[in-house]
CSV table of C-alpha atoms in Angstrom, one decimal:
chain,number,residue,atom,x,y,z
P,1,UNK,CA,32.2,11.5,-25.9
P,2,UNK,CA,34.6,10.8,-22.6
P,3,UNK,CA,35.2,13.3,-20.5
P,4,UNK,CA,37.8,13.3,-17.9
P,5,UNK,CA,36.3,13.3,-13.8
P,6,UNK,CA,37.2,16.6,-13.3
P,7,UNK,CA,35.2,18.0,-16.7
P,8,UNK,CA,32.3,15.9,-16.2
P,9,UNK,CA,31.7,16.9,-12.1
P,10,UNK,CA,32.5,20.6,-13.7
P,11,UNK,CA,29.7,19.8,-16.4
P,12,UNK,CA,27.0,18.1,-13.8
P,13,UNK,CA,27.5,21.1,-10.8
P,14,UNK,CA,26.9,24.2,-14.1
P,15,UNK,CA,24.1,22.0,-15.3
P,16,UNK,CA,22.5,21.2,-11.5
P,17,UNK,CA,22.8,24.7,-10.6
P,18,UNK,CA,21.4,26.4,-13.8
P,19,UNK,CA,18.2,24.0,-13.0
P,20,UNK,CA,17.9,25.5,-9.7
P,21,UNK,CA,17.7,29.3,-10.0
P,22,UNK,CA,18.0,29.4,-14.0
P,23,UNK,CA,21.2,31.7,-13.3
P,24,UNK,CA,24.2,31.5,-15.9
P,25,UNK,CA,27.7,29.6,-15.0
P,26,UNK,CA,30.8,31.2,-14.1
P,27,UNK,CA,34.2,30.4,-12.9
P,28,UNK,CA,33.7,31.9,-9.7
P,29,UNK,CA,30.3,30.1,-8.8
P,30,UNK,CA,32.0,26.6,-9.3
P,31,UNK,CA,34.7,27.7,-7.2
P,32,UNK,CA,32.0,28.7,-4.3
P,33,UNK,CA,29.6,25.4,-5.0
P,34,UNK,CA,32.6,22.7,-5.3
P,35,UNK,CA,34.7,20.8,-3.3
P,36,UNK,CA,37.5,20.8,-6.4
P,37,UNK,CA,41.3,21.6,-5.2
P,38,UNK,CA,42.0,23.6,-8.3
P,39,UNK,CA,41.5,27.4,-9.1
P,40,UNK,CA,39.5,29.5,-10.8
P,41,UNK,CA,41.8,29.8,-13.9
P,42,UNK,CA,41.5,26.3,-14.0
P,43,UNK,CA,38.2,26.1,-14.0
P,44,UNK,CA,37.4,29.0,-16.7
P,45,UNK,CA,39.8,26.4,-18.8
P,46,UNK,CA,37.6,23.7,-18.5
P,47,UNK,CA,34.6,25.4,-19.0
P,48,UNK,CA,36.4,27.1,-22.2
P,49,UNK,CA,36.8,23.3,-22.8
P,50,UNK,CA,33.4,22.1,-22.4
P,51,UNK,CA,31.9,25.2,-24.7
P,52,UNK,CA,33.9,24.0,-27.5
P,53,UNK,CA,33.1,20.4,-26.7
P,54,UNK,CA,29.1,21.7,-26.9
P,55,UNK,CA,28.4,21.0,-23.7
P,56,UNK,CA,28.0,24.7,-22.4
P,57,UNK,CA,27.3,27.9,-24.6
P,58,UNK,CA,27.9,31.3,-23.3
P,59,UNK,CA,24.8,34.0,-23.8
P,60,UNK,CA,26.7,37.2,-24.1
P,61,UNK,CA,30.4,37.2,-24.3
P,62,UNK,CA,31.2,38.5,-20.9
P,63,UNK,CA,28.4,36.5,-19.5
P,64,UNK,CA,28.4,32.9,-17.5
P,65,UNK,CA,27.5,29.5,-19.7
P,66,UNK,CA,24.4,27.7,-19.6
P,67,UNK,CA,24.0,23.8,-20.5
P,68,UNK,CA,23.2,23.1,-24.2
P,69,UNK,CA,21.1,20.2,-25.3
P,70,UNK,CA,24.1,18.1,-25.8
P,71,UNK,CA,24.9,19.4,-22.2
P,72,UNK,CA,21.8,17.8,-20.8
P,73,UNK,CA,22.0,14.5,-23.2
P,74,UNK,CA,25.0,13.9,-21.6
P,75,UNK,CA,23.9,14.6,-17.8
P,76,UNK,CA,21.1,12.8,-18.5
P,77,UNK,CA,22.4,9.4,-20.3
P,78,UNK,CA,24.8,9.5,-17.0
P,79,UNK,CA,22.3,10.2,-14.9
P,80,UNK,CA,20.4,7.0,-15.5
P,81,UNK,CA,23.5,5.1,-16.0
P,82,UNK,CA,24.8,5.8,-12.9
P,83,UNK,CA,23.7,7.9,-10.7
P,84,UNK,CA,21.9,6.4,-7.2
P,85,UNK,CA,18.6,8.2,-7.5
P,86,UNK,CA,17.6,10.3,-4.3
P,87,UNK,CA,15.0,9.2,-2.2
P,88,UNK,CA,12.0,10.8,-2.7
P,89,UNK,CA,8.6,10.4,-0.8
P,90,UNK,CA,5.8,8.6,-2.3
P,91,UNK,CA,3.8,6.6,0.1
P,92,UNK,CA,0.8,7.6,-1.3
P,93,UNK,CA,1.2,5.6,-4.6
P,94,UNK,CA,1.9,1.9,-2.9
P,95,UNK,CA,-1.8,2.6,-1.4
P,96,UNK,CA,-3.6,4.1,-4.4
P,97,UNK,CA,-1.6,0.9,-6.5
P,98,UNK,CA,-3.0,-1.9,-3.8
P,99,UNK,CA,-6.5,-0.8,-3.1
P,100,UNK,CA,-8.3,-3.3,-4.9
P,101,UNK,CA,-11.8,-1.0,-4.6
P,102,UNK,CA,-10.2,1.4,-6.9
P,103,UNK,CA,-11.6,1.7,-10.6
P,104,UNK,CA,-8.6,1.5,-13.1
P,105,UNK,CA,-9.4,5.0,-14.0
P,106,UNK,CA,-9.0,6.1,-10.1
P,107,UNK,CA,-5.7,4.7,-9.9
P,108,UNK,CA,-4.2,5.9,-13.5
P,109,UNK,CA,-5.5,9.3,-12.3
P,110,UNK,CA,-4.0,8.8,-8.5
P,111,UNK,CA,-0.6,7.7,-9.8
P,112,UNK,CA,-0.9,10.9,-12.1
P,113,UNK,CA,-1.6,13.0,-9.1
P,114,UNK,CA,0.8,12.5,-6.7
P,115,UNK,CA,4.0,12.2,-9.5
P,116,UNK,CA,2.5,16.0,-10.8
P,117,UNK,CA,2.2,17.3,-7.1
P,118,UNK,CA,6.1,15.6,-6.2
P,119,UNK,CA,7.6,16.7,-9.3
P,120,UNK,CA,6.0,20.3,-9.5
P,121,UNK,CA,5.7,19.6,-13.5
P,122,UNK,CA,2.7,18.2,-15.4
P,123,UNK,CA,2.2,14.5,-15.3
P,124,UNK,CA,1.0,12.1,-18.4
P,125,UNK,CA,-0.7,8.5,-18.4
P,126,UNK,CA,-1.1,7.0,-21.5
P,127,UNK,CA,-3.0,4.2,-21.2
P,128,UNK,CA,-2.5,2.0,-24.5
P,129,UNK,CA,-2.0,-1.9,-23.2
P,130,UNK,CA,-5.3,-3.0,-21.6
P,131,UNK,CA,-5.5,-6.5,-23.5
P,132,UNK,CA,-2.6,-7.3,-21.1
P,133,UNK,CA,-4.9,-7.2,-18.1
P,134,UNK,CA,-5.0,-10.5,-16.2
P,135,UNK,CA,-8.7,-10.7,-15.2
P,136,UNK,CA,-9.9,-11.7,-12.2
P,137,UNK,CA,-14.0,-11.5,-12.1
P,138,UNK,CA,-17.0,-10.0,-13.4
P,139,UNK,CA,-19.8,-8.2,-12.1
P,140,UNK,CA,-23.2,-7.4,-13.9
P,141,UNK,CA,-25.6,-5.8,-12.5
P,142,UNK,CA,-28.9,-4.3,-14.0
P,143,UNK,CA,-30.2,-1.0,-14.5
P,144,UNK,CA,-33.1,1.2,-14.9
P,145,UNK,CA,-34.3,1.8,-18.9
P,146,UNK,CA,-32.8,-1.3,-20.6
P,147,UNK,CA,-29.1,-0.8,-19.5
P,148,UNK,CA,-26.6,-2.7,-17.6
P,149,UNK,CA,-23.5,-2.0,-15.5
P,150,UNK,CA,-20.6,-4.7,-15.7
P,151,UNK,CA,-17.9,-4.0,-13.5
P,152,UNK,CA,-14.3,-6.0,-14.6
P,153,UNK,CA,-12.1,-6.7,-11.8
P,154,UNK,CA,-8.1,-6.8,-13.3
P,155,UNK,CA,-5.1,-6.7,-11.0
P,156,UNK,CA,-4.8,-3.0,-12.1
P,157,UNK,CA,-8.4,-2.4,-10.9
P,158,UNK,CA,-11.8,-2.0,-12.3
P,159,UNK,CA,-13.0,-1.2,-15.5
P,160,UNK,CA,-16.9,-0.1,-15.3
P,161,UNK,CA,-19.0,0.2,-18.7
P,162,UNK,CA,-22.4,0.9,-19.0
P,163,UNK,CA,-23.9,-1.2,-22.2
P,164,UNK,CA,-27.6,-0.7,-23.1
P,165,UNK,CA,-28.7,-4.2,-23.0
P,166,UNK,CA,-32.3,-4.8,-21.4
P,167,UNK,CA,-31.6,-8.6,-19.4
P,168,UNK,CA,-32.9,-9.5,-16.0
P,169,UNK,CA,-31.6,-10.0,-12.8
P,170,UNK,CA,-31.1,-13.7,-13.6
P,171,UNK,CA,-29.9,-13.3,-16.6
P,172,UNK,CA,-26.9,-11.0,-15.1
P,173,UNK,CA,-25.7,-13.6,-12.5
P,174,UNK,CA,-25.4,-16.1,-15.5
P,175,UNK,CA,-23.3,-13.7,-17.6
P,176,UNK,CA,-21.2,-12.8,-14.4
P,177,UNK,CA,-20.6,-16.4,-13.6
P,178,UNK,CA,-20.1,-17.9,-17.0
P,179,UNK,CA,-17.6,-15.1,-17.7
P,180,UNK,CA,-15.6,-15.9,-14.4
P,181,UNK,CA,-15.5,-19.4,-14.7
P,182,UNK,CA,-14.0,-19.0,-18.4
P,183,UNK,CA,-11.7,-16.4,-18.6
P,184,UNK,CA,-10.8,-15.6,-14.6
P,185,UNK,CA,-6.7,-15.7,-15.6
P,186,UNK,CA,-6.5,-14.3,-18.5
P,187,UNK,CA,-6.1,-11.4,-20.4
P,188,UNK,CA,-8.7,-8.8,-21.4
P,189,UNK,CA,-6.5,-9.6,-25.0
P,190,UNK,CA,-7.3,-13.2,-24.9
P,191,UNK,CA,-10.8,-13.3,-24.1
P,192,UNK,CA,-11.8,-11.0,-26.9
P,193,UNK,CA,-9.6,-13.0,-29.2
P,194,UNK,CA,-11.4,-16.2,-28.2
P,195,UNK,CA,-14.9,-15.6,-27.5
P,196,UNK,CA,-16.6,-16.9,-30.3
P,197,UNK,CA,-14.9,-20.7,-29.3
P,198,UNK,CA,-17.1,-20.2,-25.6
P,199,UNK,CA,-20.3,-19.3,-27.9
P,200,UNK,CA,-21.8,-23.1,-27.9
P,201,UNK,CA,-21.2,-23.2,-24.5
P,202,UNK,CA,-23.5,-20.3,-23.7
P,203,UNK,CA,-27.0,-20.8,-22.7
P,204,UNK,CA,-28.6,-20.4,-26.1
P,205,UNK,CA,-32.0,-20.4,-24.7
P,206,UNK,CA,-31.3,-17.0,-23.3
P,207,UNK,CA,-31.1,-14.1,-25.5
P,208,UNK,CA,-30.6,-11.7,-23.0
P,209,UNK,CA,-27.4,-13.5,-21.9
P,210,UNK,CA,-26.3,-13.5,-25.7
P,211,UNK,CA,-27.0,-9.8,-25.8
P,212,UNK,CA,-24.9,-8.7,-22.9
P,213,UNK,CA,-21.7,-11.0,-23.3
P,214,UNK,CA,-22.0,-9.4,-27.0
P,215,UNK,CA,-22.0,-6.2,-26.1
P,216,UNK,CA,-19.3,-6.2,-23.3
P,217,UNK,CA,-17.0,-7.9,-26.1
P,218,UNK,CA,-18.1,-4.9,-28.3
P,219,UNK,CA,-17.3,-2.6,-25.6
P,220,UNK,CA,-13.6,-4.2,-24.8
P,221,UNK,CA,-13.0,-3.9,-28.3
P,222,UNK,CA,-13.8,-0.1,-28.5
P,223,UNK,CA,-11.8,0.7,-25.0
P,224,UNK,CA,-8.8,-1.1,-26.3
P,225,UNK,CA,-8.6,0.6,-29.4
P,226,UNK,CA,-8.5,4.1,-28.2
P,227,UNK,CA,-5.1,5.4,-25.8
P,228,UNK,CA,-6.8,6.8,-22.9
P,229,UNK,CA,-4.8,10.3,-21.8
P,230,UNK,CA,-4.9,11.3,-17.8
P,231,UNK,CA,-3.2,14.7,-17.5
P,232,UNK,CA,-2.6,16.1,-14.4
P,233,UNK,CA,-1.5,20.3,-14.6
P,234,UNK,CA,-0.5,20.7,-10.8
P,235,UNK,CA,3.1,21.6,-12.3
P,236,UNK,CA,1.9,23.8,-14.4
P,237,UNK,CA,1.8,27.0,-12.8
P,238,UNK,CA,5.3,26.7,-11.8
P,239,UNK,CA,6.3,26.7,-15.7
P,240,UNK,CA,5.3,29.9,-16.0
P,241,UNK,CA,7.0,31.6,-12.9
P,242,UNK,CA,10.5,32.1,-14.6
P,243,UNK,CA,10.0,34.8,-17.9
P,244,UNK,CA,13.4,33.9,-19.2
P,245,UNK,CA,11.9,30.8,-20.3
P,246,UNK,CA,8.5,31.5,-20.8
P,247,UNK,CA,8.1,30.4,-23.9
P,248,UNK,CA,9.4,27.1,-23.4
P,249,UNK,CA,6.7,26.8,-20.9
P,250,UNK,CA,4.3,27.5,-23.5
P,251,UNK,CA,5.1,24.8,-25.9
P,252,UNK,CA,4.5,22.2,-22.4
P,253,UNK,CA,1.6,23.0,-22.2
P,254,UNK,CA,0.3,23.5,-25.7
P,255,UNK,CA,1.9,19.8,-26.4
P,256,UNK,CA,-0.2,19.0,-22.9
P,257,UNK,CA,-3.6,20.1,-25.8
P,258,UNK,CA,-2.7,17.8,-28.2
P,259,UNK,CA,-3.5,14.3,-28.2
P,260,UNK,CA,-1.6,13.1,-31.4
P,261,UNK,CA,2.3,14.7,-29.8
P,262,UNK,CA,1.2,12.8,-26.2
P,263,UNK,CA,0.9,9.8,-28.2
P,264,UNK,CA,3.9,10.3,-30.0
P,265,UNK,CA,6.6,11.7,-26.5
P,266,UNK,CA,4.6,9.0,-24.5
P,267,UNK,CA,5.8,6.3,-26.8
P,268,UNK,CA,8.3,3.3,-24.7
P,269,UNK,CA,10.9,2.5,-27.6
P,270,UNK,CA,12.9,0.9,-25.3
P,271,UNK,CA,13.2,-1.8,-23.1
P,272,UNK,CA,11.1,-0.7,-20.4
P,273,UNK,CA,13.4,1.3,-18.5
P,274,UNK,CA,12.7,5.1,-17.4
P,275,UNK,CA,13.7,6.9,-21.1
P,276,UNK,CA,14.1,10.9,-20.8
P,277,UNK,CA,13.8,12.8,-24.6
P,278,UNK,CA,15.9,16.4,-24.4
P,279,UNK,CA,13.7,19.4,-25.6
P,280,UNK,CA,15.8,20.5,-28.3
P,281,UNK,CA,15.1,23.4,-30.5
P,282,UNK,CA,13.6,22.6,-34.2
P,283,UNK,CA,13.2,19.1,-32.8
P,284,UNK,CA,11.0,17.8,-29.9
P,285,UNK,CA,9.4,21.0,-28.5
P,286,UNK,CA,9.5,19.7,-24.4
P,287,UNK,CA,11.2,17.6,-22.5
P,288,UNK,CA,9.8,14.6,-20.9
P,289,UNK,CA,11.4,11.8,-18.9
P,290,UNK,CA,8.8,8.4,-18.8
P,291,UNK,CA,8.9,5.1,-17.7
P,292,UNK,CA,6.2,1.9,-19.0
P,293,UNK,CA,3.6,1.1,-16.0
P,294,UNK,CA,3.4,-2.9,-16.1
P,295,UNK,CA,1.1,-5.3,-14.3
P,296,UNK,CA,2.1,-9.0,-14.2
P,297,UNK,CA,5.1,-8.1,-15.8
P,298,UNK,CA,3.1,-6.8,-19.2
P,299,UNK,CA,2.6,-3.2,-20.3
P,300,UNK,CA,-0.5,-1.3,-19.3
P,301,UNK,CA,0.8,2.1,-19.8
P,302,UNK,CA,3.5,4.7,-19.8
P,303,UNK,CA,3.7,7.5,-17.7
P,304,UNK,CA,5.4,10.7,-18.3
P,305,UNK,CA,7.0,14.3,-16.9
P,306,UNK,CA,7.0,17.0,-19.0
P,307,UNK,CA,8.3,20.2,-19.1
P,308,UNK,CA,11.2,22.4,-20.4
P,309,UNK,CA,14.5,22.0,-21.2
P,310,UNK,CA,15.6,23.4,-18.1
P,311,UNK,CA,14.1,20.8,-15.7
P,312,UNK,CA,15.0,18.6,-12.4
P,313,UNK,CA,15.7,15.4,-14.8
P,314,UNK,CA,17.0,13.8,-11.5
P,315,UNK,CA,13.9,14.1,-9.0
P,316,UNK,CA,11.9,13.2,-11.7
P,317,UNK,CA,14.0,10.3,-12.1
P,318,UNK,CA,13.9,9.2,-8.7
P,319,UNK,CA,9.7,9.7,-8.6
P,320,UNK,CA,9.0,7.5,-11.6
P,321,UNK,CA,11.7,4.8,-10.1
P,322,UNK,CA,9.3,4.8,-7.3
P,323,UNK,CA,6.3,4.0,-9.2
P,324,UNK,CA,8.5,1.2,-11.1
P,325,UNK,CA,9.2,-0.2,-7.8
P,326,UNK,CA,5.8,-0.7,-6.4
P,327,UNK,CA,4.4,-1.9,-10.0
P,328,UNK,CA,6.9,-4.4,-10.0
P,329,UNK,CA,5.2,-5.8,-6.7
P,330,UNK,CA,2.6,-7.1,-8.4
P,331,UNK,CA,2.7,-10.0,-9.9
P,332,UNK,CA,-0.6,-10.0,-12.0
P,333,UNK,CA,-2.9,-12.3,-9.9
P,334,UNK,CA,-5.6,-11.2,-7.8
P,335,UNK,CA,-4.3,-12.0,-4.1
């Protein structure tokens, strides 16, 4: 639906405001909050207008309007159109996203962390592409009672697994080499795929060696299978502040419990832009706005914000776009 300039700054101030202190719209407050050269008659028409049009519905009749689903669908489709998102102060996840030490797990978790502690609301990473991992080296190293640890060095960081395989020092350094030489390059995808074309070219003398690069494989296979969930809550508590919308808050964070609705809001159906899904009522019961996490230009995950209905869609916006930006840095080779 177009709507003229005048209706759609009218329509962006009530919603903006209404996300800031949750208080209803009137007449009078866009007078006081807007720059507009018209007066307040004016502006009860074209609220009048925008309540019929479904943007705003009024609580009580004498009350102010607050922004309707179809309110926020609209801010929100413009918002990502063509708004300039605000700056917004993220230093921390270019360092948690370059620190090659970090375990994979470490820096889903960090990214998680400091979008939950920007945003104020509750931060997902689904995890749900690691055959796209370009891999860049292998480390296995025995243990005590029969097991062994193999560390897997990606651009995203590294992937430890514990396998109980009884093999010798020796035997370790031949599995860590072999594996290098092989598949250093590609993905986590292709070397499962293509293992059993390298098998002649192991050392079949060595059972031990069979026995570990067999077990790793087995282990790939298992991890990729299964999306991995990082949840961070540090927004939670905020939810549950305002008791006008208390129950909203309630359905975050019981959709935060359950593993089968992350999977399904943490879904990219797009094409790999930030995607923002309205909470509306006897549809989706929160509100989430998410963006795919790529390494050399492939999917590794999506991360989302979740919350209410009544949320900062913008700020949000603007923190994910940061995380986009310093993904896209990398280029998927070990440097």
């Amino acid at each position: 639906m177009q709507l003229s300039d005048r209706k759609k700054k009218i329509l962006f101030m009530a919603i903006e405001e209404y996300i800031k202190d949750c208080s209803p719209i009137s007449s009078a407050k866009i007078k006081d909050v807007s720059s507009l050269d018209c007066s307040t008659a004016t502006l009860r028409s074209e609220l009048n207008a925008l309540e019929a049009m479904g943007f705003l519905k009024q609580l009580h009749t004498s009350g102010g309007r607050v922004p309707t689903a179809s309110g926020y669908r609209f801010y929100v489709e413009n918002l990502l159109q063509d708004a300039d998102y605000p700056q917004t102060d993220l230093d921390k996840v270019g360092s948690i996203i370059s620190s090659k030490a970090n375990s994979l797990d470490e820096i889903v978790s960090g990214i998680a962390k400091v979008v939950s502690e920007a945003t104020n609301y509750p931060t997902v990473v689904m995890l749900d592409g690691v055959e796209n991992l370009i891999l860049n080296e292998f480390k296995i190293i025995p243990l005590v009672e029969n097991k062994i640890m193999v560390l897997i060095g990606t651009v995203a960081g590294y992937i430890t697994q514990t396998l109980d395989v009884k093999a010798t020092n020796d035997d370790c350094q031949n599995a860590s080499k072999y594996l290098t030489n092989h598949f250093k390059g590609e993905t986590i995808g292709t070397m499962i795929d293509n293992i059993d074309l390298f098998e002649d070219g192991m050392h079949s003398e060595i059972e031990a060696f069979r026995q570990v690069v067999s077990s790793l494989i087995e282990g790939l296979k298992k991890f990729n299978s299964q999306k991995q969930f990082n949840v961070r809550r540090e927004g939670s508590a905020k939810l549950l502040e305002n008791k006008d919308t208390i129950e909203d808050a309630k359905n975050v964070l019981n959709v935060l419990e359950d593993e089968n609705e992350l999977s399904n809001i943490m879904e990219i159906k797009g094409d790999g832009n930030i995607e923002v899904t309205v909470a509306e009522e006897g549809k989706s019961k929160c509100s989430v706005v998410k963006a795919p996490i790529k390494f050399g230009g492939k999917q590794l995950a999506s991360i989302g914000v979740i919350g209410p209905q009544r949320m900062d869609y913008a700020g949000i916006a603007s923190a994910l776009k940061v995380v986009i930006d310093n993904l896209s840095n990398l280029k998927g080779e070990d440097k």
